[in-house]
Amino acid sequence: MRLMALFTLLLSSLVVASTEVVEFSDESLRPRFQQLVEELRCPKCQNQNLADSNSPISQDLRREIQRMLEQQMTDQQIKDYLKSRYSEFILYRPEVNKSTWLLWGSPAVILLLGLLIAMRHNRQKPLATASNSASAADQQRLAALLDDEVNQQ
Amino acid sequence: MNRLALFVPLALFIGLSLVLLLGLDKDPTELPSALVGEPFPAFNLPSLEDEQSTFTEKDLKGDVLLVNVWATWCFACRIEHPMLNELSQQGVKIVGLNYKDQRVSAKAWLVERGNPYQFNIFDAQGSLGIDLGVYGAPETYLVDAEGIIRHRRVGVVDERVWNAEFRALYEQLTGAKQ
């Protein structure tokens, strides 16, 4: 029971630690803030987004994003602002450009390739079965052999 | 079926292995810098030494210099500091950007460990840090006489890094000026 109480205490402190109060003058900004901090990457702790990270730089950038939202900047303007400072690395969803077209295009290319292979494979199938089927003489031999087998038993 | 076609999967495998092998040498924590080739961002911040006076980006023009982002809470800065002292003795001009730090402890640090800096910009809020895209101290920027950032190093500048990344470019920039 005491252990249980201790555990609950620990749990509640965790909850307090992870919530950061963000105040907005206009509540409609909150979903946009949430969307942005989830889509932007923490430059220091590379496998976390700004929403998940507790590093000082993420705290600063969250504050900065909040400030920009309050200044009526659009999402694109905010992303451009951060991109010009932290490079494209900060975008978890990279933009389509010269260096990323392969990344964006490869799923479609691979899908097309797969479809092509599947189509060719299907077309070859009847041919393959035809060549594998035995001739009439072979069929007779096979039947005779099978008969022998059955008779011996 | 064409026998050569049987080797296609093997070729693909070897190709992919080579790409991954090359990737092993890359440091994933090193971000491409968005600021190399760009002018040093505008700022207006107080001096660390003298609260009354302020610096702007214009104070960085006129000379080839290093801008070093440091803080007393930054452990790697302790390791880097002797190298900065040495560079400063060799005549390299270094400007400090004291990043999200306490004025008192930063001043004490410079008394204790020596002061390699021409002057120190005091960025308590980290606002210039955000404009520079700083994501960890120490960071070092090579800025030319026109105030254009020519190189950026995230992490400690030691003898090896100086020789490999900075020296040639620094000598080229200072040599061209004379």
Coordinates of C-alpha atoms in Angstrom, one line a residue:
Chain A
M1 CA 0.0 0.0 0.0
R2 CA 2.8 2.4 0.9
L3 CA 4.6 1.4 -2.3
M4 CA 1.4 2.2 -4.2
A5 CA 1.2 5.6 -2.6
L6 CA 4.8 6.3 -3.5
F7 CA 4.2 5.2 -7.1
T8 CA 1.2 7.5 -7.4
L9 CA 3.3 10.4 -6.0
L10 CA 6.0 9.7 -8.6
L11 CA 3.5 9.5 -11.4
S12 CA 1.9 12.8 -10.4
S13 CA 5.3 14.6 -10.4
L14 CA 6.0 13.3 -13.9
V15 CA 2.7 14.8 -15.1
V16 CA 3.6 18.1 -13.6
A17 CA 7.1 18.0 -15.2
S18 CA 5.8 17.4 -18.7
T19 CA 3.1 20.1 -18.9
E20 CA 4.2 23.5 -19.8
V21 CA 1.6 26.2 -19.5
V22 CA 1.3 28.1 -22.8
E23 CA -0.9 31.1 -22.7
F24 CA -2.5 32.5 -25.9
S25 CA -4.4 35.7 -26.3
D26 CA -6.6 33.8 -28.8
E27 CA -7.4 30.2 -28.2
S28 CA -7.6 29.5 -31.9
L29 CA -3.8 29.7 -32.0
R30 CA -3.4 26.6 -29.8
P31 CA -4.0 23.9 -32.4
R32 CA -1.6 25.6 -34.8
F33 CA 1.0 25.8 -32.1
Q34 CA 0.5 22.1 -31.3
Q35 CA 0.8 21.2 -35.0
L36 CA 4.0 23.2 -35.4
V37 CA 5.8 21.9 -32.4
E38 CA 5.0 18.3 -33.5
E39 CA 6.2 18.9 -37.0
L40 CA 9.4 20.6 -36.1
R41 CA 12.5 18.8 -35.0
C42 CA 14.6 19.7 -32.0
P43 CA 18.1 20.6 -33.4
K44 CA 19.9 19.3 -30.3
C45 CA 18.1 16.0 -29.6
Q46 CA 17.7 14.8 -33.1
N47 CA 15.1 12.2 -32.8
Q48 CA 12.5 14.2 -30.9
N49 CA 10.2 17.0 -32.1
L50 CA 9.9 20.3 -30.3
A51 CA 6.8 19.1 -28.4
D52 CA 8.5 16.1 -26.9
S53 CA 11.9 17.6 -26.1
N54 CA 12.7 19.2 -22.8
S55 CA 16.1 20.6 -23.9
P56 CA 16.7 24.3 -23.3
I57 CA 16.9 25.0 -27.0
S58 CA 13.4 23.3 -27.6
Q59 CA 12.0 25.4 -24.8
D60 CA 13.4 28.5 -26.4
L61 CA 12.1 27.6 -29.8
R62 CA 8.6 26.8 -28.4
R63 CA 8.6 30.2 -26.9
E64 CA 9.7 31.7 -30.1
I65 CA 7.0 29.9 -32.1
Q66 CA 4.4 31.2 -29.6
R67 CA 5.7 34.7 -30.0
M68 CA 5.5 34.5 -33.8
L69 CA 2.0 33.0 -33.7
E70 CA 0.9 36.0 -31.5
Q71 CA 2.4 38.3 -34.2
Q72 CA 0.0 36.8 -36.7
M73 CA 2.7 35.1 -38.7
T74 CA 1.5 32.3 -41.0
D75 CA 2.7 28.7 -40.5
Q76 CA 4.8 28.9 -43.6
Q77 CA 6.5 32.1 -42.4
I78 CA 7.3 30.5 -39.1
K79 CA 8.8 27.5 -40.8
D80 CA 10.8 29.7 -43.1
Y81 CA 12.1 31.7 -40.2
L82 CA 13.4 28.6 -38.5
K83 CA 14.6 27.0 -41.7
S84 CA 16.8 30.0 -42.4
R85 CA 18.5 29.6 -39.1
Y86 CA 18.6 25.8 -38.4
S87 CA 18.5 24.7 -42.1
E88 CA 16.0 22.2 -43.5
F89 CA 17.0 19.7 -40.9
I90 CA 14.4 21.3 -38.6
L91 CA 11.5 20.2 -40.8
Y92 CA 10.3 16.7 -40.0
R93 CA 8.3 16.8 -43.3
P94 CA 10.9 18.0 -45.8
E95 CA 9.9 20.2 -48.7
V96 CA 10.0 19.0 -52.3
N97 CA 13.1 20.4 -53.9
K98 CA 16.3 19.6 -55.8
S99 CA 17.8 17.5 -53.0
T100 CA 14.6 15.8 -51.8
W101 CA 12.7 14.8 -55.1
L102 CA 14.3 11.4 -54.9
L103 CA 13.0 10.9 -51.4
W104 CA 9.5 12.0 -52.3
G105 CA 9.5 10.3 -55.7
S106 CA 10.9 6.9 -54.7
P107 CA 7.7 5.4 -53.2
A108 CA 5.8 6.1 -56.4
V109 CA 8.7 4.8 -58.6
I110 CA 9.0 1.6 -56.5
L111 CA 5.2 1.1 -56.7
L112 CA 5.2 1.5 -60.5
L113 CA 8.2 -0.9 -60.7
G114 CA 6.4 -3.4 -58.6
L115 CA 3.3 -3.2 -60.7
L116 CA 5.3 -3.7 -63.9
I117 CA 7.0 -6.7 -62.5
A118 CA 3.7 -8.2 -61.3
M119 CA 2.1 -7.6 -64.7
R120 CA 5.0 -9.3 -66.6
H121 CA 4.9 -12.1 -64.1
N122 CA 1.2 -12.7 -64.7
R123 CA 1.6 -12.7 -68.5
Q124 CA 4.3 -15.3 -68.3
K125 CA 2.3 -17.6 -66.1
P126 CA 0.2 -19.5 -68.8
L127 CA 3.4 -20.1 -70.8
A128 CA 5.1 -21.5 -67.8
T129 CA 2.4 -24.0 -67.0
A130 CA 2.2 -25.0 -70.7
S131 CA 5.9 -25.9 -70.8
N132 CA 5.7 -27.7 -67.5
S133 CA 2.8 -30.0 -68.5
A134 CA 3.8 -33.4 -69.6
S135 CA 3.3 -34.8 -73.0
A136 CA 0.7 -37.5 -73.7
A137 CA 3.3 -40.3 -73.7
D138 CA 4.6 -39.2 -70.4
Q139 CA 1.1 -39.1 -69.0
Q140 CA 0.6 -42.7 -70.0
R141 CA 3.9 -43.8 -68.4
L142 CA 3.0 -42.0 -65.2
A143 CA -0.3 -43.7 -65.1
A144 CA 1.3 -47.1 -65.6
L145 CA 3.9 -46.5 -62.9
L146 CA 1.2 -45.4 -60.5
D147 CA -0.8 -48.5 -61.3
D148 CA 2.2 -50.7 -60.6
E149 CA 2.7 -49.0 -57.3
V150 CA -1.0 -49.6 -56.3
N151 CA -0.9 -53.2 -57.5
Q152 CA 2.2 -54.0 -55.5
Q153 CA 0.6 -52.9 -52.2
Chain B
M1 CA 15.8 -16.2 -68.6
N2 CA 18.9 -14.0 -69.1
R3 CA 21.5 -15.4 -66.7
L4 CA 22.9 -11.9 -66.1
A5 CA 19.6 -10.8 -64.7
L6 CA 20.2 -13.2 -61.8
F7 CA 23.0 -10.9 -60.6
V8 CA 20.7 -7.9 -60.4
P9 CA 19.8 -8.5 -56.7
L10 CA 23.4 -9.0 -55.8
A11 CA 24.3 -5.8 -57.6
L12 CA 21.5 -3.9 -55.7
F13 CA 22.7 -5.4 -52.4
I14 CA 26.3 -4.3 -53.0
G15 CA 25.2 -0.8 -54.1
L16 CA 23.0 -0.4 -51.0
S17 CA 25.9 -1.6 -48.8
L18 CA 28.2 0.9 -50.2
V19 CA 25.8 3.8 -49.6
L20 CA 25.3 2.7 -46.0
L21 CA 29.0 2.2 -45.5
L22 CA 29.7 5.8 -46.6
G23 CA 26.9 6.9 -44.3
L24 CA 28.8 5.4 -41.3
D25 CA 31.5 8.0 -41.5
K26 CA 29.1 10.9 -41.3
D27 CA 28.4 12.6 -38.0
P28 CA 24.6 12.7 -37.6
T29 CA 24.8 15.4 -35.0
E30 CA 26.4 17.8 -37.4
L31 CA 23.7 19.9 -39.0
P32 CA 24.2 21.7 -42.3
S33 CA 24.5 25.3 -41.6
A34 CA 22.0 27.7 -43.1
L35 CA 24.3 30.7 -42.5
V36 CA 27.5 30.0 -44.3
G37 CA 27.9 32.7 -46.9
E38 CA 25.3 34.9 -45.3
P39 CA 26.0 38.1 -43.4
F40 CA 26.2 37.8 -39.6
P41 CA 22.7 38.4 -38.3
A42 CA 21.8 41.9 -36.9
F43 CA 21.8 42.3 -33.2
N44 CA 21.9 44.9 -30.5
L45 CA 23.1 43.4 -27.2
P46 CA 25.0 44.6 -24.1
S47 CA 28.6 44.0 -23.4
L48 CA 29.5 41.4 -20.8
E49 CA 32.2 43.5 -19.3
D50 CA 30.3 46.8 -19.2
E51 CA 26.5 46.8 -18.8
Q52 CA 26.1 50.3 -20.2
S53 CA 27.7 49.8 -23.6
T54 CA 26.1 47.7 -26.4
F55 CA 27.4 46.0 -29.5
T56 CA 25.8 45.6 -32.9
E57 CA 26.8 43.5 -36.0
K58 CA 28.7 46.6 -37.2
D59 CA 31.3 46.0 -34.5
L60 CA 32.2 42.7 -36.2
K61 CA 33.1 44.3 -39.5
G62 CA 36.6 45.4 -40.5
D63 CA 38.6 42.4 -39.5
V64 CA 38.6 38.7 -40.0
L65 CA 37.7 37.2 -36.7
L66 CA 36.3 34.2 -34.9
V67 CA 33.0 34.5 -33.0
N68 CA 33.0 31.9 -30.3
V69 CA 29.7 31.0 -28.5
W70 CA 30.4 30.0 -24.9
A71 CA 28.9 29.7 -21.4
T72 CA 30.1 28.8 -18.0
W73 CA 27.5 26.0 -17.8
C74 CA 29.0 24.4 -21.0
F75 CA 31.4 21.7 -20.1
A76 CA 33.1 21.4 -23.5
C77 CA 33.9 25.1 -23.3
R78 CA 36.3 24.3 -20.5
I79 CA 38.1 21.9 -22.8
E80 CA 38.2 24.4 -25.6
H81 CA 39.3 27.4 -23.6
P82 CA 43.1 26.8 -23.6
M83 CA 43.0 26.5 -27.4
L84 CA 41.3 29.9 -27.7
N85 CA 43.9 31.4 -25.4
E86 CA 46.6 30.0 -27.7
L87 CA 44.9 31.3 -30.9
S88 CA 44.6 34.7 -29.4
Q89 CA 48.3 34.7 -28.5
Q90 CA 49.0 33.9 -32.2
G91 CA 47.1 37.0 -33.1
V92 CA 43.8 35.6 -34.1
K93 CA 41.0 38.0 -33.1
I94 CA 38.2 36.3 -31.2
V95 CA 34.9 37.8 -30.2
G96 CA 33.0 36.0 -27.4
L97 CA 29.3 35.5 -27.4
N98 CA 28.3 34.6 -23.9
Y99 CA 25.2 32.6 -24.3
K100 CA 22.4 32.3 -21.8
D101 CA 24.8 32.8 -18.9
Q102 CA 25.1 34.7 -15.6
R103 CA 27.2 37.9 -15.8
V104 CA 29.0 37.3 -12.5
S105 CA 30.1 33.8 -13.2
A106 CA 31.0 34.6 -16.8
K107 CA 33.3 37.4 -15.6
A108 CA 34.8 35.2 -13.0
W109 CA 35.5 32.5 -15.6
L110 CA 37.5 35.0 -17.7
V111 CA 39.6 36.1 -14.7
E112 CA 40.2 32.5 -13.7
R113 CA 41.0 31.0 -17.1
G114 CA 42.3 33.9 -19.1
N115 CA 40.5 36.1 -21.6
P116 CA 41.2 35.4 -25.2
Y117 CA 38.4 37.7 -26.4
Q118 CA 38.5 41.1 -27.9
F119 CA 35.2 41.8 -26.3
N120 CA 32.2 39.7 -25.2
I121 CA 28.6 40.1 -26.3
F122 CA 26.2 39.2 -23.5
D123 CA 23.2 37.3 -24.8
A124 CA 21.3 36.4 -21.7
Q125 CA 18.0 35.4 -23.4
G126 CA 19.7 33.5 -26.3
S127 CA 18.1 35.8 -28.9
L128 CA 21.2 36.1 -31.0
G129 CA 21.7 32.4 -30.5
I130 CA 18.4 31.7 -32.2
D131 CA 19.2 34.0 -35.1
L132 CA 22.5 32.2 -35.5
G133 CA 20.9 28.8 -35.2
V134 CA 23.0 27.9 -32.2
Y135 CA 21.9 24.5 -30.8
G136 CA 24.7 23.8 -28.4
A137 CA 27.8 25.5 -27.0
P138 CA 30.6 25.8 -27.9
E139 CA 30.2 27.0 -31.5
T140 CA 32.7 28.9 -33.5
Y141 CA 32.1 31.1 -36.6
L142 CA 34.7 32.5 -38.9
V143 CA 33.6 35.9 -40.0
D144 CA 35.4 37.9 -42.8
A145 CA 36.1 41.6 -42.8
E146 CA 32.8 42.3 -44.6
G147 CA 30.9 40.5 -41.8
I148 CA 30.0 37.5 -43.9
I149 CA 30.1 34.1 -42.1
R150 CA 32.6 31.9 -43.9
H151 CA 32.7 28.8 -41.7
R152 CA 30.9 27.3 -38.8
R153 CA 32.0 24.7 -36.3
V154 CA 29.6 23.2 -33.8
G155 CA 31.6 21.7 -31.0
V156 CA 35.1 22.1 -29.6
V157 CA 37.8 23.8 -31.8
D158 CA 41.0 22.0 -30.9
E159 CA 44.4 21.9 -32.7
R160 CA 43.1 19.2 -35.1
V161 CA 39.9 21.0 -36.0
W162 CA 41.7 24.4 -36.4
N163 CA 44.2 22.8 -38.8
A164 CA 41.6 20.9 -40.8
E165 CA 38.8 23.4 -41.0
F166 CA 39.9 26.9 -40.2
R167 CA 43.6 27.5 -40.8
A168 CA 43.7 27.5 -44.6
L169 CA 40.5 29.6 -44.9
Y170 CA 41.7 32.0 -42.2
E171 CA 45.1 32.5 -43.8
Q172 CA 43.4 33.0 -47.2
L173 CA 41.1 35.6 -45.8
T174 CA 43.7 37.5 -43.9
G175 CA 46.3 37.2 -46.6
A176 CA 43.9 38.6 -49.2
K177 CA 43.2 41.6 -47.0
Q178 CA 46.9 42.7 -46.7

